[in-house]
Tab-separated table of C-alpha atoms in Angstrom:
chain	number	residue	atom	x	y	z
A	1	MET	CA	135.621	110.341	142.991
A	2	PHE	CA	132.411	108.406	143.514
A	3	GLU	CA	128.923	109.782	142.934
A	4	ILE	CA	126.582	110.017	145.954
A	5	GLU	CA	123.049	108.679	145.593
A	6	TRP	CA	120.491	108.741	148.432
A	7	THR	CA	117.734	106.136	148.537
A	8	GLU	CA	114.218	107.425	149.135
A	9	LYS	CA	114.194	105.833	152.587
A	10	ALA	CA	117.510	107.413	153.585
A	11	GLU	CA	116.403	110.815	152.365
A	12	ARG	CA	113.107	110.499	154.268
A	13	LEU	CA	114.896	109.546	157.494
A	14	TYR	CA	117.363	112.405	157.059
A	15	LEU	CA	114.609	114.969	156.540
A	16	GLU	CA	112.643	113.557	159.502
A	17	ALA	CA	115.693	113.956	161.731
A	18	LEU	CA	116.227	117.546	160.594
A	19	GLU	CA	112.577	118.359	161.199
A	20	PHE	CA	112.642	116.707	164.620
A	21	TRP	CA	115.595	118.820	165.745
A	22	ILE	CA	114.068	122.015	164.391
A	23	ASN	CA	110.879	121.329	166.370
A	24	HIS	CA	112.705	120.075	169.464
A	25	ASN	CA	115.075	123.039	169.665
A	26	LYS	CA	112.601	125.622	168.326
A	27	SER	CA	115.418	126.676	165.996
A	28	ALA	CA	117.051	125.539	162.757
A	29	THR	CA	120.594	126.170	164.031
A	30	TYR	CA	121.375	122.565	165.016
A	31	SER	CA	119.756	121.177	161.851
A	32	LYS	CA	121.926	123.497	159.764
A	33	LYS	CA	124.963	122.104	161.559
A	34	ILE	CA	123.793	118.566	160.742
A	35	VAL	CA	123.355	119.492	157.058
A	36	LYS	CA	126.867	120.973	156.920
A	37	GLN	CA	128.420	117.911	158.545
A	38	VAL	CA	126.479	115.492	156.321
A	39	SER	CA	127.696	117.358	153.251
A	40	GLU	CA	131.277	117.092	154.492
A	41	LYS	CA	130.845	113.344	155.134
A	42	GLU	CA	129.418	112.897	151.632
A	43	ASP	CA	132.534	114.505	150.176
A	44	TYR	CA	134.771	112.416	152.422
A	45	VAL	CA	133.085	109.129	151.500
A	46	ALA	CA	132.980	110.049	147.795
A	47	ASN	CA	136.776	110.388	147.926
A	48	ASN	CA	137.406	107.549	150.418
A	49	PRO	CA	134.650	104.976	149.843
A	50	TYR	CA	136.229	102.258	151.992
A	51	ALA	CA	136.872	104.544	154.962
A	52	GLY	CA	133.550	103.773	156.637
A	53	GLN	CA	133.311	101.068	159.277
A	54	GLU	CA	131.886	97.774	157.983
A	55	VAL	CA	128.582	96.633	159.469
A	56	PHE	CA	129.551	93.261	160.932
A	57	ASP	CA	126.365	91.365	160.073
A	58	ILE	CA	125.449	92.956	156.717
A	59	PRO	CA	128.043	92.279	154.009
A	60	GLY	CA	128.891	95.244	151.811
A	61	VAL	CA	127.311	97.852	154.091
A	62	ARG	CA	129.428	100.501	155.807
A	63	TYR	CA	128.741	103.522	157.982
A	64	VAL	CA	130.268	106.840	158.969
A	65	VAL	CA	129.522	108.892	162.061
A	66	VAL	CA	128.206	112.460	161.882
A	67	LEU	CA	128.406	114.705	164.972
A	68	ARG	CA	128.866	111.669	167.256
A	69	LYS	CA	125.067	111.089	167.229
A	70	PHE	CA	124.138	110.206	163.671
A	71	LEU	CA	125.147	107.400	161.326
A	72	ILE	CA	125.074	107.310	157.550
A	73	PHE	CA	124.845	103.739	156.235
A	74	TYR	CA	125.982	103.159	152.662
A	75	ARG	CA	127.166	100.611	150.146
A	76	ILE	CA	129.445	100.888	147.161
A	77	LYS	CA	127.933	100.037	143.778
A	78	ASN	CA	130.330	100.456	140.860
A	79	LYS	CA	131.322	104.152	141.023
A	80	THR	CA	128.372	105.150	143.224
A	81	ILE	CA	128.024	105.491	146.977
A	82	GLN	CA	124.432	104.508	147.702
A	83	ILE	CA	123.221	106.018	150.991
A	84	LEU	CA	120.893	103.414	152.491
A	85	SER	CA	119.895	104.987	155.780
A	86	PHE	CA	120.376	107.974	158.037
A	87	TRP	CA	120.221	107.069	161.698
A	88	ASP	CA	119.590	109.445	164.575
A	89	GLY	CA	121.335	107.884	167.577
A	90	HIS	CA	118.616	109.172	169.896
A	91	LYS	CA	116.179	106.623	168.488
A	92	ASN	CA	115.638	103.062	169.635
A	93	PRO	CA	118.246	100.846	167.877
A	94	GLN	CA	115.559	98.263	167.176
A	95	ASP	CA	113.914	100.788	164.832
A	96	LEU	CA	116.957	101.008	162.541
A	97	GLU	CA	115.898	100.780	158.898
A	98	LEU	CA	118.449	99.518	156.351
């Protein structure tokens, strides 16, 4: 099993997305669902590091989909899964930070 490590940028983007949905929905229910699904994807990727889809133009970077709207971008470094970015699919794709 691989260890999961979030970069500061990925963690910031993740927390921003959770906060956005709390404010947008005036409830934490959806954000709690996101947190649960992200945790499940972390476990999945930790046990299946090559299961994520490769990013075609960035060697070594993969992604998994969470709730059909969010993407977790990561790379494998030794025995660590390094989460590089958390992407909310509602945002402009040109704003993607990796």
